[in-house]
mmCIF file with all atom_site columns, C-alpha atoms in Angstrom:
data_model
loop_
_atom_site.group_PDB
_atom_site.id
_atom_site.type_symbol
_atom_site.label_atom_id
_atom_site.label_alt_id
_atom_site.label_comp_id
_atom_site.label_asym_id
_atom_site.label_entity_id
_atom_site.label_seq_id
_atom_site.pdbx_PDB_ins_code
_atom_site.Cartn_x
_atom_site.Cartn_y
_atom_site.Cartn_z
_atom_site.occupancy
_atom_site.B_iso_or_equiv
_atom_site.pdbx_formal_charge
_atom_site.auth_seq_id
_atom_site.auth_comp_id
_atom_site.auth_asym_id
_atom_site.auth_atom_id
_atom_site.pdbx_PDB_model_num
ATOM 1   C CA . LEU A 1 1   ? -11.755 -21.531 1.867   1.00 0.00 ? 1   LEU A CA 1
ATOM 2   C CA . ILE A 1 2   ? -11.034 -17.859 1.142   1.00 0.00 ? 2   ILE A CA 1
ATOM 3   C CA . LEU A 1 3   ? -8.151  -16.574 3.246   1.00 0.00 ? 3   LEU A CA 1
ATOM 4   C CA . LEU A 1 4   ? -8.332  -12.786 3.638   1.00 0.00 ? 4   LEU A CA 1
ATOM 5   C CA . GLY A 1 5   ? -5.209  -10.901 4.692   1.00 0.00 ? 5   GLY A CA 1
ATOM 6   C CA . GLN A 1 6   ? -1.710  -12.336 4.860   1.00 0.00 ? 6   GLN A CA 1
ATOM 7   C CA . PRO A 1 7   ? -1.315  -14.630 7.907   1.00 0.00 ? 7   PRO A CA 1
ATOM 8   C CA . ASP A 1 8   ? 1.759   -15.995 9.608   1.00 0.00 ? 8   ASP A CA 1
ATOM 9   C CA . PRO A 1 9   ? 3.703   -18.176 7.094   1.00 0.00 ? 9   PRO A CA 1
ATOM 10  C CA . GLU A 1 10  ? 3.466   -21.327 9.240   1.00 0.00 ? 10  GLU A CA 1
ATOM 11  C CA . TYR A 1 11  ? -0.294  -20.935 9.603   1.00 0.00 ? 11  TYR A CA 1
ATOM 12  C CA . MET A 1 12  ? -0.621  -20.315 5.869   1.00 0.00 ? 12  MET A CA 1
ATOM 13  C CA . ARG A 1 13  ? 1.317   -23.496 5.051   1.00 0.00 ? 13  ARG A CA 1
ATOM 14  C CA . LEU A 1 14  ? -0.805  -25.446 7.548   1.00 0.00 ? 14  LEU A CA 1
ATOM 15  C CA . ILE A 1 15  ? -4.043  -24.276 5.897   1.00 0.00 ? 15  ILE A CA 1
ATOM 16  C CA . VAL A 1 16  ? -2.872  -24.998 2.349   1.00 0.00 ? 16  VAL A CA 1
ATOM 17  C CA . GLY A 1 17  ? -1.472  -28.373 3.408   1.00 0.00 ? 17  GLY A CA 1
ATOM 18  C CA . GLN A 1 18  ? -4.927  -29.594 4.514   1.00 0.00 ? 18  GLN A CA 1
ATOM 19  C CA . GLY A 1 19  ? -5.929  -30.112 0.881   1.00 0.00 ? 19  GLY A CA 1
ATOM 20  C CA . THR A 1 20  ? -8.958  -27.807 1.049   1.00 0.00 ? 20  THR A CA 1
ATOM 21  C CA . HIS A 1 21  ? -9.485  -25.646 -2.040  1.00 0.00 ? 21  HIS A CA 1
ATOM 22  C CA . THR A 1 22  ? -8.136  -22.255 -0.950  1.00 0.00 ? 22  THR A CA 1
ATOM 23  C CA . VAL A 1 23  ? -7.948  -18.796 -2.494  1.00 0.00 ? 23  VAL A CA 1
ATOM 24  C CA . PHE A 1 24  ? -5.715  -16.056 -1.102  1.00 0.00 ? 24  PHE A CA 1
ATOM 25  C CA . LEU A 1 25  ? -7.502  -12.691 -1.108  1.00 0.00 ? 25  LEU A CA 1
ATOM 26  C CA . ASP A 1 26  ? -5.432  -9.480  -1.040  1.00 0.00 ? 26  ASP A CA 1
ATOM 27  C CA . PHE A 1 27  ? -2.084  -11.302 -0.888  1.00 0.00 ? 27  PHE A CA 1
ATOM 28  C CA . TYR A 1 28  ? -0.137  -14.034 -2.645  1.00 0.00 ? 28  TYR A CA 1
ATOM 29  C CA . ASP A 1 29  ? 2.710   -16.430 -1.988  1.00 0.00 ? 29  ASP A CA 1
ATOM 30  C CA . GLU A 1 30  ? 4.830   -17.794 -4.800  1.00 0.00 ? 30  GLU A CA 1
ATOM 31  C CA . ASP A 1 31  ? 5.512   -21.059 -2.952  1.00 0.00 ? 31  ASP A CA 1
ATOM 32  C CA . ALA A 1 32  ? 1.856   -21.911 -2.277  1.00 0.00 ? 32  ALA A CA 1
ATOM 33  C CA . CYS A 1 33  ? -0.059  -24.036 -4.769  1.00 0.00 ? 33  CYS A CA 1
ATOM 34  C CA . THR A 1 34  ? -3.255  -22.005 -4.698  1.00 0.00 ? 34  THR A CA 1
ATOM 35  C CA . ASP A 1 35  ? -5.083  -19.202 -6.475  1.00 0.00 ? 35  ASP A CA 1
ATOM 36  C CA . ALA A 1 36  ? -4.762  -15.570 -5.397  1.00 0.00 ? 36  ALA A CA 1
ATOM 37  C CA . VAL A 1 37  ? -6.725  -12.382 -6.058  1.00 0.00 ? 37  VAL A CA 1
ATOM 38  C CA . VAL A 1 38  ? -5.012  -9.047  -5.440  1.00 0.00 ? 38  VAL A CA 1
ATOM 39  C CA . GLY A 1 39  ? -5.520  -5.371  -6.192  1.00 0.00 ? 39  GLY A CA 1
ATOM 40  C CA . ASP A 1 40  ? -3.364  -3.472  -8.660  1.00 0.00 ? 40  ASP A CA 1
ATOM 41  C CA . ASN A 1 41  ? -0.963  -2.486  -5.913  1.00 0.00 ? 41  ASN A CA 1
ATOM 42  C CA . THR A 1 42  ? 2.164   -1.651  -7.872  1.00 0.00 ? 42  THR A CA 1
ATOM 43  C CA . TYR A 1 43  ? 0.468   0.470   -10.518 1.00 0.00 ? 43  TYR A CA 1
ATOM 44  C CA . GLY A 1 44  ? -1.761  2.166   -7.940  1.00 0.00 ? 44  GLY A CA 1
ATOM 45  C CA . ALA A 1 45  ? 1.224   3.258   -5.837  1.00 0.00 ? 45  ALA A CA 1
ATOM 46  C CA . TYR A 1 46  ? 2.992   4.344   -9.024  1.00 0.00 ? 46  TYR A CA 1
ATOM 47  C CA . LEU A 1 47  ? 0.053   6.605   -9.910  1.00 0.00 ? 47  LEU A CA 1
ATOM 48  C CA . LEU A 1 48  ? -0.105  8.102   -6.412  1.00 0.00 ? 48  LEU A CA 1
ATOM 49  C CA . THR A 1 49  ? 3.642   8.783   -6.324  1.00 0.00 ? 49  THR A CA 1
ATOM 50  C CA . SER A 1 50  ? 3.416   10.292  -9.811  1.00 0.00 ? 50  SER A CA 1
ATOM 51  C CA . HIS A 1 51  ? 0.593   12.515  -8.532  1.00 0.00 ? 51  HIS A CA 1
ATOM 52  C CA . LEU A 1 52  ? 2.948   13.915  -5.910  1.00 0.00 ? 52  LEU A CA 1
ATOM 53  C CA . ILE A 1 53  ? 5.649   14.402  -8.536  1.00 0.00 ? 53  ILE A CA 1
ATOM 54  C CA . LYS A 1 54  ? 3.234   16.193  -10.876 1.00 0.00 ? 54  LYS A CA 1
ATOM 55  C CA . ASN A 1 55  ? 2.523   18.528  -7.964  1.00 0.00 ? 55  ASN A CA 1
ATOM 56  C CA . SER A 1 56  ? 6.233   19.471  -7.916  1.00 0.00 ? 56  SER A CA 1
ATOM 57  C CA . HIS A 1 57  ? 7.334   17.157  -5.080  1.00 0.00 ? 57  HIS A CA 1
ATOM 58  C CA . ARG A 1 58  ? 10.857  15.797  -5.440  1.00 0.00 ? 58  ARG A CA 1
ATOM 59  C CA . ASP A 1 59  ? 11.590  14.647  -1.877  1.00 0.00 ? 59  ASP A CA 1
ATOM 60  C CA . ILE A 1 60  ? 9.129   11.795  -1.246  1.00 0.00 ? 60  ILE A CA 1
ATOM 61  C CA . GLY A 1 61  ? 9.130   9.094   1.419   1.00 0.00 ? 61  GLY A CA 1
ATOM 62  C CA . PHE A 1 62  ? 7.277   5.807   1.891   1.00 0.00 ? 62  PHE A CA 1
ATOM 63  C CA . VAL A 1 63  ? 5.566   4.536   5.054   1.00 0.00 ? 63  VAL A CA 1
ATOM 64  C CA . GLY A 1 64  ? 5.231   0.774   5.416   1.00 0.00 ? 64  GLY A CA 1
ATOM 65  C CA . SER A 1 65  ? 7.148   -2.277  6.632   1.00 0.00 ? 65  SER A CA 1
ATOM 66  C CA . LEU A 1 66  ? 8.280   -3.678  3.309   1.00 0.00 ? 66  LEU A CA 1
ATOM 67  C CA . ARG A 1 67  ? 8.407   -7.364  4.246   1.00 0.00 ? 67  ARG A CA 1
ATOM 68  C CA . ALA A 1 68  ? 5.179   -7.427  6.264   1.00 0.00 ? 68  ALA A CA 1
ATOM 69  C CA . THR A 1 69  ? 2.893   -8.392  3.353   1.00 0.00 ? 69  THR A CA 1
ATOM 70  C CA . SER A 1 70  ? 3.089   -8.927  -0.387  1.00 0.00 ? 70  SER A CA 1
ATOM 71  C CA . SER A 1 71  ? 0.740   -5.952  -0.868  1.00 0.00 ? 71  SER A CA 1
ATOM 72  C CA . ILE A 1 72  ? 3.014   -3.544  1.003   1.00 0.00 ? 72  ILE A CA 1
ATOM 73  C CA . MET A 1 73  ? 6.032   -4.778  -0.937  1.00 0.00 ? 73  MET A CA 1
ATOM 74  C CA . ASP A 1 74  ? 4.214   -4.315  -4.263  1.00 0.00 ? 74  ASP A CA 1
ATOM 75  C CA . ARG A 1 75  ? 3.086   -0.810  -3.282  1.00 0.00 ? 75  ARG A CA 1
ATOM 76  C CA . TYR A 1 76  ? 6.660   0.050   -2.340  1.00 0.00 ? 76  TYR A CA 1
ATOM 77  C CA . LEU A 1 77  ? 7.795   -1.189  -5.758  1.00 0.00 ? 77  LEU A CA 1
ATOM 78  C CA . GLY A 1 78  ? 5.244   1.115   -7.402  1.00 0.00 ? 78  GLY A CA 1
ATOM 79  C CA . TYR A 1 79  ? 6.655   4.021   -5.399  1.00 0.00 ? 79  TYR A CA 1
ATOM 80  C CA . CYS A 1 80  ? 10.181  3.036   -6.473  1.00 0.00 ? 80  CYS A CA 1
ATOM 81  C CA . ARG A 1 81  ? 9.151   2.791   -10.119 1.00 0.00 ? 81  ARG A CA 1
ATOM 82  C CA . ALA A 1 82  ? 7.790   6.345   -10.103 1.00 0.00 ? 82  ALA A CA 1
ATOM 83  C CA . MET A 1 83  ? 10.875  7.708   -8.344  1.00 0.00 ? 83  MET A CA 1
ATOM 84  C CA . ILE A 1 84  ? 13.253  5.912   -10.726 1.00 0.00 ? 84  ILE A CA 1
ATOM 85  C CA . THR A 1 85  ? 11.223  6.961   -13.776 1.00 0.00 ? 85  THR A CA 1
ATOM 86  C CA . HIS A 1 86  ? 11.615  10.616  -12.778 1.00 0.00 ? 86  HIS A CA 1
ATOM 87  C CA . ASP A 1 87  ? 15.283  10.283  -11.694 1.00 0.00 ? 87  ASP A CA 1
ATOM 88  C CA . LEU A 1 88  ? 14.478  11.071  -8.073  1.00 0.00 ? 88  LEU A CA 1
ATOM 89  C CA . PRO A 1 89  ? 16.491  9.707   -5.113  1.00 0.00 ? 89  PRO A CA 1
ATOM 90  C CA . ILE A 1 90  ? 15.081  7.083   -2.736  1.00 0.00 ? 90  ILE A CA 1
ATOM 91  C CA . ARG A 1 91  ? 16.510  7.862   0.685   1.00 0.00 ? 91  ARG A CA 1
ATOM 92  C CA . ASP A 1 92  ? 16.692  5.127   3.315   1.00 0.00 ? 92  ASP A CA 1
ATOM 93  C CA . GLU A 1 93  ? 15.805  7.483   6.162   1.00 0.00 ? 93  GLU A CA 1
ATOM 94  C CA . TRP A 1 94  ? 12.519  8.307   4.418   1.00 0.00 ? 94  TRP A CA 1
ATOM 95  C CA . ILE A 1 95  ? 11.393  4.650   4.292   1.00 0.00 ? 95  ILE A CA 1
ATOM 96  C CA . ILE A 1 96  ? 9.521   4.366   7.593   1.00 0.00 ? 96  ILE A CA 1
ATOM 97  C CA . PRO A 1 97  ? 8.318   1.028   9.069   1.00 0.00 ? 97  PRO A CA 1
ATOM 98  C CA . ASP A 1 98  ? 4.774   0.925   10.428  1.00 0.00 ? 98  ASP A CA 1
ATOM 99  C CA . ARG A 1 99  ? 4.498   -2.529  12.067  1.00 0.00 ? 99  ARG A CA 1
ATOM 100 C CA . ASP A 1 100 ? 6.542   -5.107  13.930  1.00 0.00 ? 100 ASP A CA 1
ATOM 101 C CA . GLU A 1 101 ? 7.447   -8.679  12.962  1.00 0.00 ? 101 GLU A CA 1
ATOM 102 C CA . SER A 1 102 ? 4.049   -9.887  14.206  1.00 0.00 ? 102 SER A CA 1
ATOM 103 C CA . GLY A 1 103 ? 2.201   -7.431  11.998  1.00 0.00 ? 103 GLY A CA 1
ATOM 104 C CA . ARG A 1 104 ? 1.124   -5.147  14.850  1.00 0.00 ? 104 ARG A CA 1
ATOM 105 C CA . PHE A 1 105 ? 1.204   -1.397  14.230  1.00 0.00 ? 105 PHE A CA 1
ATOM 106 C CA . ILE A 1 106 ? 4.046   0.506   15.885  1.00 0.00 ? 106 ILE A CA 1
ATOM 107 C CA . SER A 1 107 ? 4.646   4.188   16.539  1.00 0.00 ? 107 SER A CA 1
ATOM 108 C CA . LEU A 1 108 ? 6.026   5.933   13.475  1.00 0.00 ? 108 LEU A CA 1
ATOM 109 C CA . SER A 1 109 ? 9.598   7.133   13.921  1.00 0.00 ? 109 SER A CA 1
ATOM 110 C CA . LEU A 1 110 ? 9.893   10.293  11.832  1.00 0.00 ? 110 LEU A CA 1
ATOM 111 C CA . PRO A 1 111 ? 13.277  11.587  10.662  1.00 0.00 ? 111 PRO A CA 1
ATOM 112 C CA . GLU A 1 112 ? 14.457  15.019  11.728  1.00 0.00 ? 112 GLU A CA 1
ATOM 113 C CA . GLN A 1 113 ? 14.569  16.215  8.123   1.00 0.00 ? 113 GLN A CA 1
ATOM 114 C CA . LEU A 1 114 ? 11.247  15.429  6.470   1.00 0.00 ? 114 LEU A CA 1
ATOM 115 C CA . PRO A 1 115 ? 10.436  15.000  2.784   1.00 0.00 ? 115 PRO A CA 1
ATOM 116 C CA . THR A 1 116 ? 7.739   17.221  1.294   1.00 0.00 ? 116 THR A CA 1
ATOM 117 C CA . GLY A 1 117 ? 5.490   14.230  0.544   1.00 0.00 ? 117 GLY A CA 1
ATOM 118 C CA . PHE A 1 118 ? 4.765   10.712  1.799   1.00 0.00 ? 118 PHE A CA 1
ATOM 119 C CA . VAL A 1 119 ? 3.239   7.657   0.111   1.00 0.00 ? 119 VAL A CA 1
ATOM 120 C CA . CYS A 1 120 ? 1.582   5.451   2.762   1.00 0.00 ? 120 CYS A CA 1
ATOM 121 C CA . ASN A 1 121 ? 0.868   1.757   2.244   1.00 0.00 ? 121 ASN A CA 1
ATOM 122 C CA . CYS A 1 122 ? -2.742  2.166   3.405   1.00 0.00 ? 122 CYS A CA 1
ATOM 123 C CA . ASP A 1 123 ? -5.209  4.867   4.441   1.00 0.00 ? 123 ASP A CA 1
ATOM 124 C CA . LEU A 1 124 ? -5.146  3.903   8.116   1.00 0.00 ? 124 LEU A CA 1
ATOM 125 C CA . VAL A 1 125 ? -1.380  4.372   8.281   1.00 0.00 ? 125 VAL A CA 1
ATOM 126 C CA . ALA A 1 126 ? -1.759  7.676   6.425   1.00 0.00 ? 126 ALA A CA 1
ATOM 127 C CA . CYS A 1 127 ? -4.039  8.838   9.261   1.00 0.00 ? 127 CYS A CA 1
ATOM 128 C CA . PHE A 1 128 ? -1.450  7.693   11.833  1.00 0.00 ? 128 PHE A CA 1
ATOM 129 C CA . LEU A 1 129 ? 1.193   9.663   9.936   1.00 0.00 ? 129 LEU A CA 1
ATOM 130 C CA . ILE A 1 130 ? -0.935  12.819  9.812   1.00 0.00 ? 130 ILE A CA 1
ATOM 131 C CA . GLU A 1 131 ? -1.414  12.629  13.593  1.00 0.00 ? 131 GLU A CA 1
ATOM 132 C CA . ALA A 1 132 ? 2.316   12.083  14.160  1.00 0.00 ? 132 ALA A CA 1
ATOM 133 C CA . LEU A 1 133 ? 3.105   15.086  11.964  1.00 0.00 ? 133 LEU A CA 1
ATOM 134 C CA . LYS A 1 134 ? 0.574   17.243  13.815  1.00 0.00 ? 134 LYS A CA 1
ATOM 135 C CA . LYS A 1 135 ? 2.325   16.434  17.108  1.00 0.00 ? 135 LYS A CA 1
ATOM 136 C CA . ARG A 1 136 ? 5.475   17.963  15.623  1.00 0.00 ? 136 ARG A CA 1
ATOM 137 C CA . GLY A 1 137 ? 3.585   21.019  14.454  1.00 0.00 ? 137 GLY A CA 1
ATOM 138 C CA . ILE A 1 138 ? 3.670   19.879  10.806  1.00 0.00 ? 138 ILE A CA 1
ATOM 139 C CA . ARG A 1 139 ? 0.536   20.653  8.812   1.00 0.00 ? 139 ARG A CA 1
ATOM 140 C CA . VAL A 1 140 ? -0.928  18.466  6.058   1.00 0.00 ? 140 VAL A CA 1
ATOM 141 C CA . PRO A 1 141 ? -0.951  19.419  3.240   1.00 0.00 ? 141 PRO A CA 1
ATOM 142 C CA . GLN A 1 142 ? 0.488   22.914  3.854   1.00 0.00 ? 142 GLN A CA 1
ATOM 143 C CA . ASP A 1 143 ? 3.874   21.590  5.042   1.00 0.00 ? 143 ASP A CA 1
ATOM 144 C CA . VAL A 1 144 ? 3.831   17.911  3.974   1.00 0.00 ? 144 VAL A CA 1
ATOM 145 C CA . SER A 1 145 ? 1.542   16.181  1.475   1.00 0.00 ? 145 SER A CA 1
ATOM 146 C CA . VAL A 1 146 ? 0.291   12.639  2.186   1.00 0.00 ? 146 VAL A CA 1
ATOM 147 C CA . VAL A 1 147 ? -1.364  9.936   0.070   1.00 0.00 ? 147 VAL A CA 1
ATOM 148 C CA . GLY A 1 148 ? -2.876  6.663   1.285   1.00 0.00 ? 148 GLY A CA 1
ATOM 149 C CA . PHE A 1 149 ? -4.109  3.479   -0.383  1.00 0.00 ? 149 PHE A CA 1
ATOM 150 C CA . ASP A 1 150 ? -7.359  1.416   -0.413  1.00 0.00 ? 150 ASP A CA 1
ATOM 151 C CA . ASP A 1 151 ? -9.924  4.259   -0.137  1.00 0.00 ? 151 ASP A CA 1
ATOM 152 C CA . TYR A 1 152 ? -10.893 2.737   3.201   1.00 0.00 ? 152 TYR A CA 1
ATOM 153 C CA . ALA A 1 153 ? -14.080 4.295   4.567   1.00 0.00 ? 153 ALA A CA 1
ATOM 154 C CA . GLY A 1 154 ? -13.009 3.589   8.149   1.00 0.00 ? 154 GLY A CA 1
ATOM 155 C CA . ALA A 1 155 ? -9.935  5.814   7.869   1.00 0.00 ? 155 ALA A CA 1
ATOM 156 C CA . LYS A 1 156 ? -11.303 9.155   9.016   1.00 0.00 ? 156 LYS A CA 1
ATOM 157 C CA . CYS A 1 157 ? -8.785  11.956  9.073   1.00 0.00 ? 157 CYS A CA 1
ATOM 158 C CA . ALA A 1 158 ? -8.450  15.538  7.942   1.00 0.00 ? 158 ALA A CA 1
ATOM 159 C CA . PRO A 1 159 ? -7.723  16.563  5.280   1.00 0.00 ? 159 PRO A CA 1
ATOM 160 C CA . ALA A 1 160 ? -9.533  14.091  3.016   1.00 0.00 ? 160 ALA A CA 1
ATOM 161 C CA . LEU A 1 161 ? -6.957  11.656  1.659   1.00 0.00 ? 161 LEU A CA 1
ATOM 162 C CA . SER A 1 162 ? -5.812  11.261  -1.903  1.00 0.00 ? 162 SER A CA 1
ATOM 163 C CA . THR A 1 163 ? -5.758  7.484   -2.310  1.00 0.00 ? 163 THR A CA 1
ATOM 164 C CA . PHE A 1 164 ? -6.254  4.516   -4.642  1.00 0.00 ? 164 PHE A CA 1
ATOM 165 C CA . HIS A 1 165 ? -9.713  2.952   -4.704  1.00 0.00 ? 165 HIS A CA 1
ATOM 166 C CA . LEU A 1 166 ? -9.613  -0.844  -4.952  1.00 0.00 ? 166 LEU A CA 1
ATOM 167 C CA . ASP A 1 167 ? -12.640 -2.629  -6.407  1.00 0.00 ? 167 ASP A CA 1
ATOM 168 C CA . SER A 1 168 ? -13.070 -4.894  -3.377  1.00 0.00 ? 168 SER A CA 1
ATOM 169 C CA . ARG A 1 169 ? -16.444 -6.179  -4.595  1.00 0.00 ? 169 ARG A CA 1
ATOM 170 C CA . ALA A 1 170 ? -14.888 -7.421  -7.831  1.00 0.00 ? 170 ALA A CA 1
ATOM 171 C CA . MET A 1 171 ? -12.036 -9.023  -5.874  1.00 0.00 ? 171 MET A CA 1
ATOM 172 C CA . VAL A 1 172 ? -14.498 -10.929 -3.674  1.00 0.00 ? 172 VAL A CA 1
ATOM 173 C CA . ASP A 1 173 ? -16.613 -12.024 -6.652  1.00 0.00 ? 173 ASP A CA 1
ATOM 174 C CA . ILE A 1 174 ? -13.556 -13.392 -8.455  1.00 0.00 ? 174 ILE A CA 1
ATOM 175 C CA . ALA A 1 175 ? -12.363 -15.213 -5.325  1.00 0.00 ? 175 ALA A CA 1
ATOM 176 C CA . VAL A 1 176 ? -15.767 -16.867 -4.853  1.00 0.00 ? 176 VAL A CA 1
ATOM 177 C CA . ASN A 1 177 ? -15.877 -17.913 -8.519  1.00 0.00 ? 177 ASN A CA 1
ATOM 178 C CA . LEU A 1 178 ? -12.402 -19.443 -8.253  1.00 0.00 ? 178 LEU A CA 1
ATOM 179 C CA . VAL A 1 179 ? -13.416 -21.492 -5.199  1.00 0.00 ? 179 VAL A CA 1
ATOM 180 C CA . GLU A 1 180 ? -16.609 -22.651 -6.902  1.00 0.00 ? 180 GLU A CA 1
ATOM 181 C CA . ASP A 1 181 ? -14.661 -23.705 -10.014 1.00 0.00 ? 181 ASP A CA 1
ATOM 182 C CA . ARG A 1 182 ? -12.138 -25.679 -7.979  1.00 0.00 ? 182 ARG A CA 1
ATOM 183 C CA . CYS A 1 183 ? -14.871 -27.381 -5.942  1.00 0.00 ? 183 CYS A CA 1
ATOM 184 C CA . ALA A 1 184 ? -16.671 -28.246 -9.200  1.00 0.00 ? 184 ALA A CA 1
ATOM 185 C CA . GLY A 1 185 ? -13.565 -30.080 -10.407 1.00 0.00 ? 185 GLY A CA 1
ATOM 186 C CA . VAL A 1 186 ? -12.278 -27.512 -12.913 1.00 0.00 ? 186 VAL A CA 1
ATOM 187 C CA . VAL A 1 187 ? -8.633  -28.304 -13.592 1.00 0.00 ? 187 VAL A CA 1
ATOM 188 C CA . LYS A 1 188 ? -6.430  -25.369 -14.619 1.00 0.00 ? 188 LYS A CA 1
ATOM 189 C CA . PRO A 1 189 ? -3.128  -23.804 -13.561 1.00 0.00 ? 189 PRO A CA 1
ATOM 190 C CA . PHE A 1 190 ? -3.174  -21.826 -10.348 1.00 0.00 ? 190 PHE A CA 1
ATOM 191 C CA . SER A 1 191 ? -3.441  -18.110 -11.059 1.00 0.00 ? 191 SER A CA 1
ATOM 192 C CA . ARG A 1 192 ? -2.833  -14.698 -9.535  1.00 0.00 ? 192 ARG A CA 1
ATOM 193 C CA . THR A 1 193 ? -5.626  -12.377 -10.671 1.00 0.00 ? 193 THR A CA 1
ATOM 194 C CA . VAL A 1 194 ? -4.930  -8.633  -10.488 1.00 0.00 ? 194 VAL A CA 1
ATOM 195 C CA . VAL A 1 195 ? -8.004  -6.418  -10.136 1.00 0.00 ? 195 VAL A CA 1
ATOM 196 C CA . SER A 1 196 ? -7.690  -2.826  -11.315 1.00 0.00 ? 196 SER A CA 1
ATOM 197 C CA . GLY A 1 197 ? -8.718  0.276   -9.384  1.00 0.00 ? 197 GLY A CA 1
ATOM 198 C CA . GLN A 1 198 ? -8.811  4.041   -9.731  1.00 0.00 ? 198 GLN A CA 1
ATOM 199 C CA . PRO A 1 199 ? -6.855  6.875   -8.105  1.00 0.00 ? 199 PRO A CA 1
ATOM 200 C CA . VAL A 1 200 ? -8.954  9.303   -6.076  1.00 0.00 ? 200 VAL A CA 1
ATOM 201 C CA . TYR A 1 201 ? -7.404  12.757  -5.702  1.00 0.00 ? 201 TYR A CA 1
ATOM 202 C CA . ARG A 1 202 ? -8.652  14.763  -2.734  1.00 0.00 ? 202 ARG A CA 1
ATOM 203 C CA . ASN A 1 203 ? -7.234  17.479  -0.463  1.00 0.00 ? 203 ASN A CA 1
ATOM 204 C CA . SER A 1 204 ? -4.115  15.955  1.081   1.00 0.00 ? 204 SER A CA 1
ATOM 205 C CA . VAL A 1 205 ? -1.751  16.940  -1.746  1.00 0.00 ? 205 VAL A CA 1
ATOM 206 C CA . ILE A 1 206 ? -0.662  20.434  -2.808  1.00 0.00 ? 206 ILE A CA 1
ATOM 207 C CA . PRO A 1 207 ? 2.623   21.705  -4.284  1.00 0.00 ? 207 PRO A CA 1
ATOM 208 C CA . PRO A 1 208 ? 5.364   22.156  -1.671  1.00 0.00 ? 208 PRO A CA 1
ATOM 209 C CA . LYS A 1 209 ? 6.304   25.555  -0.323  1.00 0.00 ? 209 LYS A CA 1
ATOM 210 C CA . PRO A 1 210 ? 9.261   27.203  -2.107  1.00 0.00 ? 210 PRO A CA 1
ATOM 211 C CA . LYS A 1 211 ? 12.524  26.586  -0.307  1.00 0.00 ? 211 LYS A CA 1
ATOM 212 C CA . GLU A 1 212 ? 13.978  29.538  1.553   1.00 0.00 ? 212 GLU A CA 1
ATOM 213 C CA . ASN A 1 213 ? 17.315  30.838  0.281   1.00 0.00 ? 213 ASN A CA 1
#
């Protein structure tokens, strides 16, 4: 069985407890005795945050419910790594949740004072953010720059998103091979395989406007 996307913990334990050979795809759980295949979430978010910093952004927020999935947490850690590396502050009011405890998307609650850039945990949420900013009369990227994650073709928004392209085909191939090995009786330690990707820089990031005196 290949389990795609992080389910409810009780359901996940029920599946793993059946004894069927299982691979987690796009998430992991340190307490589960099973293989996992994930994208390079931490480094990808680090590169995207660094891209904002290289474009002169110093006030940068993150959009994503940190405890919702292992992928969101790892992407947040990549954001934190870039901010810490460049001695930039991480402000609590600029860490914006995007889903409830059941994993359903919620309306984004934007702070009154906005950063000049946002790192979003996925492209779809980046599109939600751009729409929420537009409702406040905030333009992207002229007023606020935004980056996403996944390079998801279904996330259609303007401007075209800077994002991190995950090699989903390679992730699926590795997951299938792991299941086949387990079913063939291969005995080896359970593993977490990290699949690399590439940043894709498009039109949603420009240097911020100079601050008025």
